[in-house]
Coordinates of N, CA and C in Angstrom, one line a residue:
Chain A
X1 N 9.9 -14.5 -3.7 CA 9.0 -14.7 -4.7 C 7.7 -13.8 -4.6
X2 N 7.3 -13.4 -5.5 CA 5.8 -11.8 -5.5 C 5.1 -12.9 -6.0
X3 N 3.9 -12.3 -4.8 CA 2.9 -13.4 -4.7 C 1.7 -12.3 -5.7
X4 N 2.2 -11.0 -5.3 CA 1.3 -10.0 -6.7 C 2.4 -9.8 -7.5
X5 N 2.0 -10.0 -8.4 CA 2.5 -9.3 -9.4 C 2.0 -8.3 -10.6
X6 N 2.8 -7.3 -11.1 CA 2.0 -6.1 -12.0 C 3.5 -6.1 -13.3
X7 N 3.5 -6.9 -13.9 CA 4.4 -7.2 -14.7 C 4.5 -5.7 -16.2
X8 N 3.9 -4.6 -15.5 CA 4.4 -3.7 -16.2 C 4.4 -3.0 -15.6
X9 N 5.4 -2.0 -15.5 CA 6.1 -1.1 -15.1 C 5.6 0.1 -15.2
X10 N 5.0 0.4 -16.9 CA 4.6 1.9 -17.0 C 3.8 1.5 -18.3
X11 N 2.3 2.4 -18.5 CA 1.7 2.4 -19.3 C 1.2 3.9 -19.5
X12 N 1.2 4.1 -21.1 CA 1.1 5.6 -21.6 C -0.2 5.4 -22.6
X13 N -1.7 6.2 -22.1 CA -2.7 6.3 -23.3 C -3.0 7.8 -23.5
X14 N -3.4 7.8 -24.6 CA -4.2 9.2 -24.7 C -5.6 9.6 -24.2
X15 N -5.6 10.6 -23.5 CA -7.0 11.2 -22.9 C -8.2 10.8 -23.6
X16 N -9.0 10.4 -22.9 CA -10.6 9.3 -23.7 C -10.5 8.2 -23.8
X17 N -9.2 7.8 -23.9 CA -9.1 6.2 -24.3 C -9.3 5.4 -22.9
X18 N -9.4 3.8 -23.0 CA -9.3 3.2 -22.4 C -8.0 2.7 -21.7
X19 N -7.8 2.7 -20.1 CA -6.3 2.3 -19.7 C -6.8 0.8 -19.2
X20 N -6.0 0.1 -19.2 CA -6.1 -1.1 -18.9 C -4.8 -1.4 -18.2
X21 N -5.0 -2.0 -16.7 CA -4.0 -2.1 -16.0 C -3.9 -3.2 -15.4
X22 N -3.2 -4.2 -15.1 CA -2.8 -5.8 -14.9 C -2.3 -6.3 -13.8
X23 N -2.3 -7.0 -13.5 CA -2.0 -7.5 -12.1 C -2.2 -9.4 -12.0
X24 N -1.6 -10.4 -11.3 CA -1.5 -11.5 -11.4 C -1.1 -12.0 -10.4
X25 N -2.0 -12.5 -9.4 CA -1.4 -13.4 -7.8 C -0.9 -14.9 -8.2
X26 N -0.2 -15.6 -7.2 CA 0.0 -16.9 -7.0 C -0.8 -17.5 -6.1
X27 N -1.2 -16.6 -4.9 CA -1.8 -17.3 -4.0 C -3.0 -17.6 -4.1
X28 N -3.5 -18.5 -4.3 CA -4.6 -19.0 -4.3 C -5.7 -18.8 -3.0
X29 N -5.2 -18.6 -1.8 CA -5.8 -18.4 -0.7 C -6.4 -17.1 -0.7
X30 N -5.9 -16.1 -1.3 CA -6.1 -14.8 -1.5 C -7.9 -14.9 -2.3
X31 N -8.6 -13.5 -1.2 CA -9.9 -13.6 -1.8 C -10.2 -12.0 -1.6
X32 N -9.8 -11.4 -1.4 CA -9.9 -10.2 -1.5 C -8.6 -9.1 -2.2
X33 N -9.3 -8.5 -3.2 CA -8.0 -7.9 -3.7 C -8.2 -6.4 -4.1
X34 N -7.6 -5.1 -3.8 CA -7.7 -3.6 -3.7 C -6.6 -3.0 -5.0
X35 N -7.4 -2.1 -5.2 CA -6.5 -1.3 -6.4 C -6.1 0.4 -5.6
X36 N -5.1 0.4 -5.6 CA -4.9 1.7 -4.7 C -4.1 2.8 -6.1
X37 N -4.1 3.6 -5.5 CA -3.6 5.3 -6.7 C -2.5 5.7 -5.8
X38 N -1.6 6.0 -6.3 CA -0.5 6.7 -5.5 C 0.0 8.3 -6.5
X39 N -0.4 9.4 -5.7 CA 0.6 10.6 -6.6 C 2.1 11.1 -5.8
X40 N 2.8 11.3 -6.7 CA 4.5 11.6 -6.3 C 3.9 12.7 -4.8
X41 N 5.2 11.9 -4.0 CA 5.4 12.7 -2.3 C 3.5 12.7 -1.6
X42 N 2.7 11.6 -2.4 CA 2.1 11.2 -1.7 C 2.0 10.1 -0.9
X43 N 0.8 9.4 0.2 CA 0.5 8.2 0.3 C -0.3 7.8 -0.8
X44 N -0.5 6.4 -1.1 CA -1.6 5.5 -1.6 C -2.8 6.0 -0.9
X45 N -4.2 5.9 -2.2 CA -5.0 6.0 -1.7 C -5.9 4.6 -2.2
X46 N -7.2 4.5 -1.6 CA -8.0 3.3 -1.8 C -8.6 3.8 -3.2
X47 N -8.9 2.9 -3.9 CA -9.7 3.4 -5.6 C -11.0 2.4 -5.5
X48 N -10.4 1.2 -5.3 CA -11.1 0.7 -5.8 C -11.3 -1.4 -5.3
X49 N -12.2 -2.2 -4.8 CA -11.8 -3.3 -4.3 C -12.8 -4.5 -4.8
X50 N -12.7 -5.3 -4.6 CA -13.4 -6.7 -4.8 C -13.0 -8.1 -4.6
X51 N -14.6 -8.6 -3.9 CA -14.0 -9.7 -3.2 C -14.3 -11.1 -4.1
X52 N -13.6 -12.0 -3.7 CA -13.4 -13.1 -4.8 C -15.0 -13.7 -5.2
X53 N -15.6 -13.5 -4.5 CA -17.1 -13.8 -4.6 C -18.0 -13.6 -6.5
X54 N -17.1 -12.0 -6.6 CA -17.8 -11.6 -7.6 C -16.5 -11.6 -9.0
X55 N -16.7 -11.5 -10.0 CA -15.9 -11.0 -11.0 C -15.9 -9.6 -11.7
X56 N -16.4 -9.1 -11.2 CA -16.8 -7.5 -11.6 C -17.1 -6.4 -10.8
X57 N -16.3 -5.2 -10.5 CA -17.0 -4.5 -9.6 C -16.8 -3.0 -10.0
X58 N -17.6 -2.5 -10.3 CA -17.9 -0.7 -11.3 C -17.7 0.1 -9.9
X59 N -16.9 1.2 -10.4 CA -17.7 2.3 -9.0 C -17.2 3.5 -10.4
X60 N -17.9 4.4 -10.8 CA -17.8 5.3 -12.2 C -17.2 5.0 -13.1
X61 N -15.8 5.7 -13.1 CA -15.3 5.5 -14.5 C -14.1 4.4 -14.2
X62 N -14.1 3.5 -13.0 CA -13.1 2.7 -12.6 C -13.9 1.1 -12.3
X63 N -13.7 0.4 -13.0 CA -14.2 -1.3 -13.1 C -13.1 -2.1 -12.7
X64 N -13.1 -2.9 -11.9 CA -12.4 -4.1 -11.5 C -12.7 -5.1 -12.1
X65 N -11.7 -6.7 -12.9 CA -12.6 -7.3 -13.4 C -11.7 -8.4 -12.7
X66 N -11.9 -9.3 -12.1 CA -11.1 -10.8 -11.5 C -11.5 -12.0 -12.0
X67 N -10.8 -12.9 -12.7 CA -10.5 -13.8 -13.1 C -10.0 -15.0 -12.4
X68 N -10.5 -16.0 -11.4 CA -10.2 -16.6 -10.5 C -9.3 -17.3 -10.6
X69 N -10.2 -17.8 -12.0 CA -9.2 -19.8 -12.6 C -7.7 -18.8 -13.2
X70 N -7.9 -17.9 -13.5 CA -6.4 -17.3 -14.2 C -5.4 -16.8 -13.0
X71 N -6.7 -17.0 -12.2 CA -5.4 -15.7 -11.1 C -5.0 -14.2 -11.4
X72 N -6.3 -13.7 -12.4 CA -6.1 -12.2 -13.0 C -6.2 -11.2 -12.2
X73 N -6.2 -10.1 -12.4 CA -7.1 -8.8 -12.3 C -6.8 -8.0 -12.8
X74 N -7.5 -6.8 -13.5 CA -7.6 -5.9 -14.1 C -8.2 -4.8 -13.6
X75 N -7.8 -3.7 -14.1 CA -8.0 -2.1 -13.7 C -8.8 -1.6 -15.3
X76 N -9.9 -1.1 -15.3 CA -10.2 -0.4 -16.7 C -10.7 1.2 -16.3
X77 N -9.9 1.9 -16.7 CA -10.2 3.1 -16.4 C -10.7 3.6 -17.7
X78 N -12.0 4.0 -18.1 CA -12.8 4.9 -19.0 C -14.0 5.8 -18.9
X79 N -13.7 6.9 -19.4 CA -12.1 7.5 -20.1 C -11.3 8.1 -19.4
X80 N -10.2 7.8 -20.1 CA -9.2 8.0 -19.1 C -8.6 9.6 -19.3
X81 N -8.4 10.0 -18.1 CA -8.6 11.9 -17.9 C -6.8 12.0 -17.1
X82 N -5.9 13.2 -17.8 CA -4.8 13.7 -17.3 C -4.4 13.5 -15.9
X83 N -5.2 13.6 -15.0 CA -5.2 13.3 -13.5 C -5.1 12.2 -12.7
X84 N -5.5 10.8 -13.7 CA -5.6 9.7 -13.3 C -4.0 9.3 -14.0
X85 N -3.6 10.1 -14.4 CA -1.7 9.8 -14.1 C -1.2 9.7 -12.7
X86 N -0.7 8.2 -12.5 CA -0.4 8.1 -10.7 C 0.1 7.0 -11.1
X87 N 1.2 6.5 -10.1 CA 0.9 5.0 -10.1 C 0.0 4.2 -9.1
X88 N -0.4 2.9 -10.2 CA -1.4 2.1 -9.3 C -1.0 0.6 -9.0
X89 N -1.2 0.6 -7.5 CA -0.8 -0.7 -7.0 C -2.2 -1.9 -6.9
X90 N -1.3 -2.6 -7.0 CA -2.3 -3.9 -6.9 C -2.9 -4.6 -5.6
X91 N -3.2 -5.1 -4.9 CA -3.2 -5.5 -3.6 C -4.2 -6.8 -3.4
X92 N -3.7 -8.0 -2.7 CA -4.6 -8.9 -2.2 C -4.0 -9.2 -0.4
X93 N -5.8 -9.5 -0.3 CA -5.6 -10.2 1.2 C -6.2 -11.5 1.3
X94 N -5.3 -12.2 2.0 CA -5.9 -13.5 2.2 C -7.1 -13.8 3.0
X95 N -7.8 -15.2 3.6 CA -8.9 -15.4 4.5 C -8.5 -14.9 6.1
X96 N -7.3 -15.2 6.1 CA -7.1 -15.0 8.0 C -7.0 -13.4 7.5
X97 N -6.7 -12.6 6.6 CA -6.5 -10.9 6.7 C -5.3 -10.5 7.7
X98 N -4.3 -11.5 6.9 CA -3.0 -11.5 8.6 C -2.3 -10.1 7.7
X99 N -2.1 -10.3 6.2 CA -1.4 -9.3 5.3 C -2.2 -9.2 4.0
X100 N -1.6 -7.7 3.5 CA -2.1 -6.8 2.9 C -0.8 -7.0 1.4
X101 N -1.1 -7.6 0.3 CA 0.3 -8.1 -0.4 C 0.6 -7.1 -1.4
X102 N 1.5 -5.8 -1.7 CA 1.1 -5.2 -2.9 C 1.8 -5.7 -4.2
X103 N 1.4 -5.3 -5.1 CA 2.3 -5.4 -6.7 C 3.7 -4.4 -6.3
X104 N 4.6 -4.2 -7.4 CA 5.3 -3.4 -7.6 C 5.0 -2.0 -8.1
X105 N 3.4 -1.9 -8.8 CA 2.7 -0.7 -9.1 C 3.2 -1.0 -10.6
X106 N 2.4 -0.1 -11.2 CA 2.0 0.6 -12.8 C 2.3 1.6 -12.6
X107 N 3.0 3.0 -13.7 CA 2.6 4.0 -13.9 C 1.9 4.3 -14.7
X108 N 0.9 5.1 -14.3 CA -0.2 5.1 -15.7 C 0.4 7.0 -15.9
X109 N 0.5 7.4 -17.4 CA 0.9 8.5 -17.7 C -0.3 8.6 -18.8
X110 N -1.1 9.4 -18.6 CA -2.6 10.2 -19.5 C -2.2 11.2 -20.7
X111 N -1.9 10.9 -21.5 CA -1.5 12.0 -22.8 C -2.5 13.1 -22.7
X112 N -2.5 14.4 -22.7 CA -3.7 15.3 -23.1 C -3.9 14.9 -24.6
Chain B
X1 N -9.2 17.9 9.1 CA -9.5 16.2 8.8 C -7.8 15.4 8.6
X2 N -7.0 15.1 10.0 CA -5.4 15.0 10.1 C -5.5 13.7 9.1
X3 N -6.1 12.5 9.7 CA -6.3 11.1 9.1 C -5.0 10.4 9.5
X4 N -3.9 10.2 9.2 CA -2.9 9.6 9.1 C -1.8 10.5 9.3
X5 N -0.6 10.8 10.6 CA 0.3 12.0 10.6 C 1.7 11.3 10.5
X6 N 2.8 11.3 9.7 CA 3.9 11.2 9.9 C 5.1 12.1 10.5
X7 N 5.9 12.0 10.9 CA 7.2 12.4 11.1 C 7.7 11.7 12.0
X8 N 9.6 12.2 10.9 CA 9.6 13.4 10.6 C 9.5 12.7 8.9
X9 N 9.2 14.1 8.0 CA 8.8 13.5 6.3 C 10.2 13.4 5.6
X10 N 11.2 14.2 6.1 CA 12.5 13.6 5.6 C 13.6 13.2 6.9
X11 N 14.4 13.0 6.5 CA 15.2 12.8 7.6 C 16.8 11.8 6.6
X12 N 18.1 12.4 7.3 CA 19.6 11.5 6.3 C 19.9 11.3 8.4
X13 N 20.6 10.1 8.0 CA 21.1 9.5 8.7 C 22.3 8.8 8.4
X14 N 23.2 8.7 9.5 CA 24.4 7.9 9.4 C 24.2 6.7 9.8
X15 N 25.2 5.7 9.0 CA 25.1 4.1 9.7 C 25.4 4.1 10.8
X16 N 24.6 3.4 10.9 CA 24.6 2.8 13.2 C 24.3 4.1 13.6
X17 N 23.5 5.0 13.5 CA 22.8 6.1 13.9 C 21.0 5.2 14.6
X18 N 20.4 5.2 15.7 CA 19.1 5.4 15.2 C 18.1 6.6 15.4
X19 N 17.0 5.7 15.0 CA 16.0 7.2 15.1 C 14.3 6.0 15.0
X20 N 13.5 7.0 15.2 CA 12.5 7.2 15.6 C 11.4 7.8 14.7
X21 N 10.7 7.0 13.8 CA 9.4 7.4 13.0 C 8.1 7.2 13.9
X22 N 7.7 8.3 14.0 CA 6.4 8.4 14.8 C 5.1 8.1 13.9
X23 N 3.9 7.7 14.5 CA 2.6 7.7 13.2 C 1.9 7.6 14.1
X24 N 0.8 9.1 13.7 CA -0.5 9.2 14.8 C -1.5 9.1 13.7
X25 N -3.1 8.7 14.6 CA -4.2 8.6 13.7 C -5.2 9.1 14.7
X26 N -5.9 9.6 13.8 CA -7.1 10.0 14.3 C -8.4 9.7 14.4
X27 N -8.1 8.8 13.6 CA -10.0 7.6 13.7 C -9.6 6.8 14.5
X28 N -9.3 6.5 15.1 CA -10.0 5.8 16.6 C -9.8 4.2 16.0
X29 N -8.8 4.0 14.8 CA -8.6 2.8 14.2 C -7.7 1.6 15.2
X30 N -8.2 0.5 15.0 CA -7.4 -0.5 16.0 C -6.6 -1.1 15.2
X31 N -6.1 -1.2 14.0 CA -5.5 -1.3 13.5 C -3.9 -0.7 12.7
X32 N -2.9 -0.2 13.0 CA -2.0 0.3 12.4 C -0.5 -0.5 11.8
X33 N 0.1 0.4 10.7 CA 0.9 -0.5 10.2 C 2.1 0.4 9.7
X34 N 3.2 -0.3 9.7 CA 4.3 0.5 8.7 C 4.9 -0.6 7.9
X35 N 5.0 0.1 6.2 CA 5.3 -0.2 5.3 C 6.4 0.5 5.0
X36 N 7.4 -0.1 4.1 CA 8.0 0.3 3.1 C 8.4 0.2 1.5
X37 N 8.5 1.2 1.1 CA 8.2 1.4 -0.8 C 9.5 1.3 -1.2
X38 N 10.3 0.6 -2.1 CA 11.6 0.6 -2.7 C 11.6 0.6 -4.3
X39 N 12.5 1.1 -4.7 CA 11.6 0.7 -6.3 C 11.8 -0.3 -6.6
X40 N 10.5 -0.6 -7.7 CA 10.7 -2.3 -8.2 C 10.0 -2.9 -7.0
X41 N 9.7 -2.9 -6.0 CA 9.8 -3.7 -5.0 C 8.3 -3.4 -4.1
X42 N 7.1 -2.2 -4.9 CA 5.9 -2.3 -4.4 C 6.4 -1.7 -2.7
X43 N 5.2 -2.2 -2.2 CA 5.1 -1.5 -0.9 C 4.9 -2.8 0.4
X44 N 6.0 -3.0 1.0 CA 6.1 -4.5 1.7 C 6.0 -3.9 3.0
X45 N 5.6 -4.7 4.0 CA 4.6 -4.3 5.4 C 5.5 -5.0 6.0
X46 N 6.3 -3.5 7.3 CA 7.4 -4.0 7.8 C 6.9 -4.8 9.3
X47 N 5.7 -4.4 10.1 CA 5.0 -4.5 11.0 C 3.8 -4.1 11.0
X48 N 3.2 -4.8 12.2 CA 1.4 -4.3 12.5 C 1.5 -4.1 13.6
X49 N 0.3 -3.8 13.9 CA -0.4 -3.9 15.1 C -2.0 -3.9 15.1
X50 N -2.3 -5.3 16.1 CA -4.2 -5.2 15.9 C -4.8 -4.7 17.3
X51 N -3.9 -3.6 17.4 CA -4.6 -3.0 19.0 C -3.4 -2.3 19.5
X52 N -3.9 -1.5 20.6 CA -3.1 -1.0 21.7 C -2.4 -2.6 23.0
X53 N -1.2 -1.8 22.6 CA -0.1 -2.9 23.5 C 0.2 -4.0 22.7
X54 N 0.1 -4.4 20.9 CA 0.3 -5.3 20.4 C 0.6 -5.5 19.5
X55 N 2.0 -5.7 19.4 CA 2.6 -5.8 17.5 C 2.5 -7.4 17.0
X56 N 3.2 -7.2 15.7 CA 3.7 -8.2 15.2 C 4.4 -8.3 14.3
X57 N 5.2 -9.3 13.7 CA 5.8 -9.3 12.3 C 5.3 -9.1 11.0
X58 N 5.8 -8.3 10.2 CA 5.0 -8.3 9.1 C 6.6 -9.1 7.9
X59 N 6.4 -8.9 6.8 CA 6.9 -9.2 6.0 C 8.7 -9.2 5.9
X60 N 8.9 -8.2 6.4 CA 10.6 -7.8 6.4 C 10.8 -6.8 7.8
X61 N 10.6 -7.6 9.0 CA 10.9 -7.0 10.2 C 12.3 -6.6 10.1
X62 N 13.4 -7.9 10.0 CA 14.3 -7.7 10.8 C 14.9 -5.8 10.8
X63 N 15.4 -5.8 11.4 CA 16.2 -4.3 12.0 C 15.3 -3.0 12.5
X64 N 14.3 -3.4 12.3 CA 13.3 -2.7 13.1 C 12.4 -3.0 14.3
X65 N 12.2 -2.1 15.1 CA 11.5 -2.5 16.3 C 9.9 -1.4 16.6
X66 N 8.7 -1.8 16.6 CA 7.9 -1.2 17.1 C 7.1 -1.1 18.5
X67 N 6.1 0.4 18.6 CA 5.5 -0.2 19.5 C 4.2 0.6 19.8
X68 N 3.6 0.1 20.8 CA 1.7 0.9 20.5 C 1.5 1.0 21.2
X69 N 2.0 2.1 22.3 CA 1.9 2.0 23.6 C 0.3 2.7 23.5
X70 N 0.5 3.4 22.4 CA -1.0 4.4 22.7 C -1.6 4.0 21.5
X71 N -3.0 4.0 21.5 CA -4.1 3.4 20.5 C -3.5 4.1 19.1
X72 N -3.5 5.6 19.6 CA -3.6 6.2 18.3 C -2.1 6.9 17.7
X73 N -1.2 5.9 18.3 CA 0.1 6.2 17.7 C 1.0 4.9 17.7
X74 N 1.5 5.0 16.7 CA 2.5 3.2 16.2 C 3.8 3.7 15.7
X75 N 5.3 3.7 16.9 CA 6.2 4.3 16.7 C 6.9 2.8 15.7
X76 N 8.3 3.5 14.8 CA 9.2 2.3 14.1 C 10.3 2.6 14.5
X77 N 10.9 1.9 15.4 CA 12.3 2.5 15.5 C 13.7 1.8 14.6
X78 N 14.7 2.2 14.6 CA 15.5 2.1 13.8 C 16.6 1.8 14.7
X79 N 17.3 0.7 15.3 CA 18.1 1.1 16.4 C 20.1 0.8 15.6
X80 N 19.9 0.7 14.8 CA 21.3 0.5 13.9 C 21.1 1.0 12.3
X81 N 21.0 2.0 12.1 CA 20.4 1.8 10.7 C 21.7 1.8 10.0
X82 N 21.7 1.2 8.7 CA 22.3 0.9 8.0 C 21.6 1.7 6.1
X83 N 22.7 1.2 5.4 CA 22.2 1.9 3.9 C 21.1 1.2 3.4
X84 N 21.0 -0.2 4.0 CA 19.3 -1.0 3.1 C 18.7 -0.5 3.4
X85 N 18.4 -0.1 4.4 CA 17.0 0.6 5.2 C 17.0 2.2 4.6
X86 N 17.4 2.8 3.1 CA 17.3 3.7 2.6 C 16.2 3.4 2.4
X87 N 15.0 4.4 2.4 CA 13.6 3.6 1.7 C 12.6 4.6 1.8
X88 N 11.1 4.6 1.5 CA 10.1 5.6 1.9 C 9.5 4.9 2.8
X89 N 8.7 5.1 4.2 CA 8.1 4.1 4.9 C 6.8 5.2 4.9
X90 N 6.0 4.6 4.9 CA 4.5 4.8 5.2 C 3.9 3.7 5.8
X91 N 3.0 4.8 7.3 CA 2.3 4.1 8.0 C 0.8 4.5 7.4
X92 N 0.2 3.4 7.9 CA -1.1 3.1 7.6 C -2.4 2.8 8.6
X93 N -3.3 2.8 8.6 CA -4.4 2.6 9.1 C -5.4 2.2 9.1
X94 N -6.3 1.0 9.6 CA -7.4 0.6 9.4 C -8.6 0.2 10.3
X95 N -9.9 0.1 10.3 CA -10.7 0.1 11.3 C -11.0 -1.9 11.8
X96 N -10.6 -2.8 11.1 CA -10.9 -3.8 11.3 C -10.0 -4.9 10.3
X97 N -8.3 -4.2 10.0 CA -7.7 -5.3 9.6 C -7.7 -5.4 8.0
X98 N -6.5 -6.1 7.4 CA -6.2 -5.9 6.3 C -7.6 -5.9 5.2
X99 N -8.6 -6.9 5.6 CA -9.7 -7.0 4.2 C -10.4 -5.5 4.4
X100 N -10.6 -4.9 4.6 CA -10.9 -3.7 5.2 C -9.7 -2.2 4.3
X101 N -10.4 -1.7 3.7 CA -9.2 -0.5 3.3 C -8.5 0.3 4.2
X102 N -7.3 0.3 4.0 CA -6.8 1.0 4.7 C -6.1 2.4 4.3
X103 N -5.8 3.4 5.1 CA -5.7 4.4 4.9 C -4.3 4.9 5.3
X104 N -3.6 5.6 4.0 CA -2.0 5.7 4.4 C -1.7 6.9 4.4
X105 N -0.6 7.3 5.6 CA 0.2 8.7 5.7 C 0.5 9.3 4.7
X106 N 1.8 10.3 4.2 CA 2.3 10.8 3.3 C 3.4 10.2 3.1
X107 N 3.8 9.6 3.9 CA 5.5 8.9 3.4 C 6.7 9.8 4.5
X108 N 7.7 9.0 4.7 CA 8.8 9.6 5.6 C 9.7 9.2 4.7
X109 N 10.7 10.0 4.1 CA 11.7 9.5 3.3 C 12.9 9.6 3.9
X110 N 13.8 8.3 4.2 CA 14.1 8.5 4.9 C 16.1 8.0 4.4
X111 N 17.1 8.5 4.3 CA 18.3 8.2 3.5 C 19.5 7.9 5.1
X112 N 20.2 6.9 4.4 CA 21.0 6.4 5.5 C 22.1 6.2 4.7
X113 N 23.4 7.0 5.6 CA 24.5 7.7 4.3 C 25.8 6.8 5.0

């Protein structure tokens, strides 16, 4: 049973626009949760994180938004630029920080 | 600036062959880890370690064995491999444990024929 989940597979917008990327835990114990980038014959990298404390966390053109009572989170990339084609995983850690849980990832594909 | 070193990055293997994924780091991290990426299936954490001389189970041990003899290297070994264990593994790295970002290799891809 996926305790993250990213119940889409692949999302395609056009350059400027807004991407909006999804993600959905079960675990409730979970209070910390990471958005990582992955490019082909790469590793993952860190993008982006927030701890349950807040519902919102900006770092430029990448916002995190978490939803507690839903069990959400979201990725808003604007605007969204050719390069930020990658896929992106979802990630939560619980209070003890014993594991690190990922989604199955998103492909985000950026139209010029 | 190495960060996170894998090998070897590819590697085919035969069933009941094993072998040996190495992972060195260079920040002085007490924390290291190997994962593996399947499709569909995200990136599941096969082992840890929270220090030198100390593993543990992560998520989907069985058939693999690790170990930390040295701070800044966290071997995975393979001692029967079989075709599930076709997969990309990437090791990882962090300074103080999963809430803490961590920082990942390139990936060892690794095929078992």
């Amino acid at each position: 049973d996926q305790q993250v989940k990213q119940n889409s597979p692949s999302l395609s917008v056009q350059e400027g626009r807004i991407s909006i990327l999804n993600c959905d835990y079960t675990n409730s114990m979970f209070d910390y949760f990471l958005w990582y980038k992955k490019y082909p014959a790469e590793g993952p990298t860190f993008l982006i994180s927030i701890s349950s404390i807040k519902d919102k966390n900006e770092d430029g053109r990448f916002t995190v938004f978490l939803n507690k009572s839903a069990k959400h989170l979201s990725l808003h990339i604007v605007p969204s630029q050719p390069g930020d084609s990658a896929v992106y995983f979802c990630a939560a850690s619980d209070t003890g920080r014993r594991a690190l849980t990922f989604g199955s990832g998103t492909r985000l594909q950026v139209q010029p | 600036n190495a960060g996170v070193t894998q090998t070897p990055k590819f590697r085919v293997l035969k069933t009941g062959q094993s072998m040996t994924l190495l992972c060195a780091q260079d920040m002085n991290h007490e924390y290291m880890y190997w994962y593996r990426q399947d499709p569909g299936m995200g990136l599941r954490l096969i082992h840890y370690s929270v220090g030198e001389g100390t593993t543990a189970k992560g998520e989907v041990p069985d058939g693999y064995n690790v170990s930390r003899l040295k701070k800044q290297n966290f071997l995975l070994g393979l001692e029967s491999a079989a075709p599930s264990q076709t997969s990309v593994y990437f090791c990882a790295s962090s300074p103080e444990g999963f809430g803490n970002t961590i920082y990942f290799g390139e990936g060892s891809w690794l095929t078992v024929v």
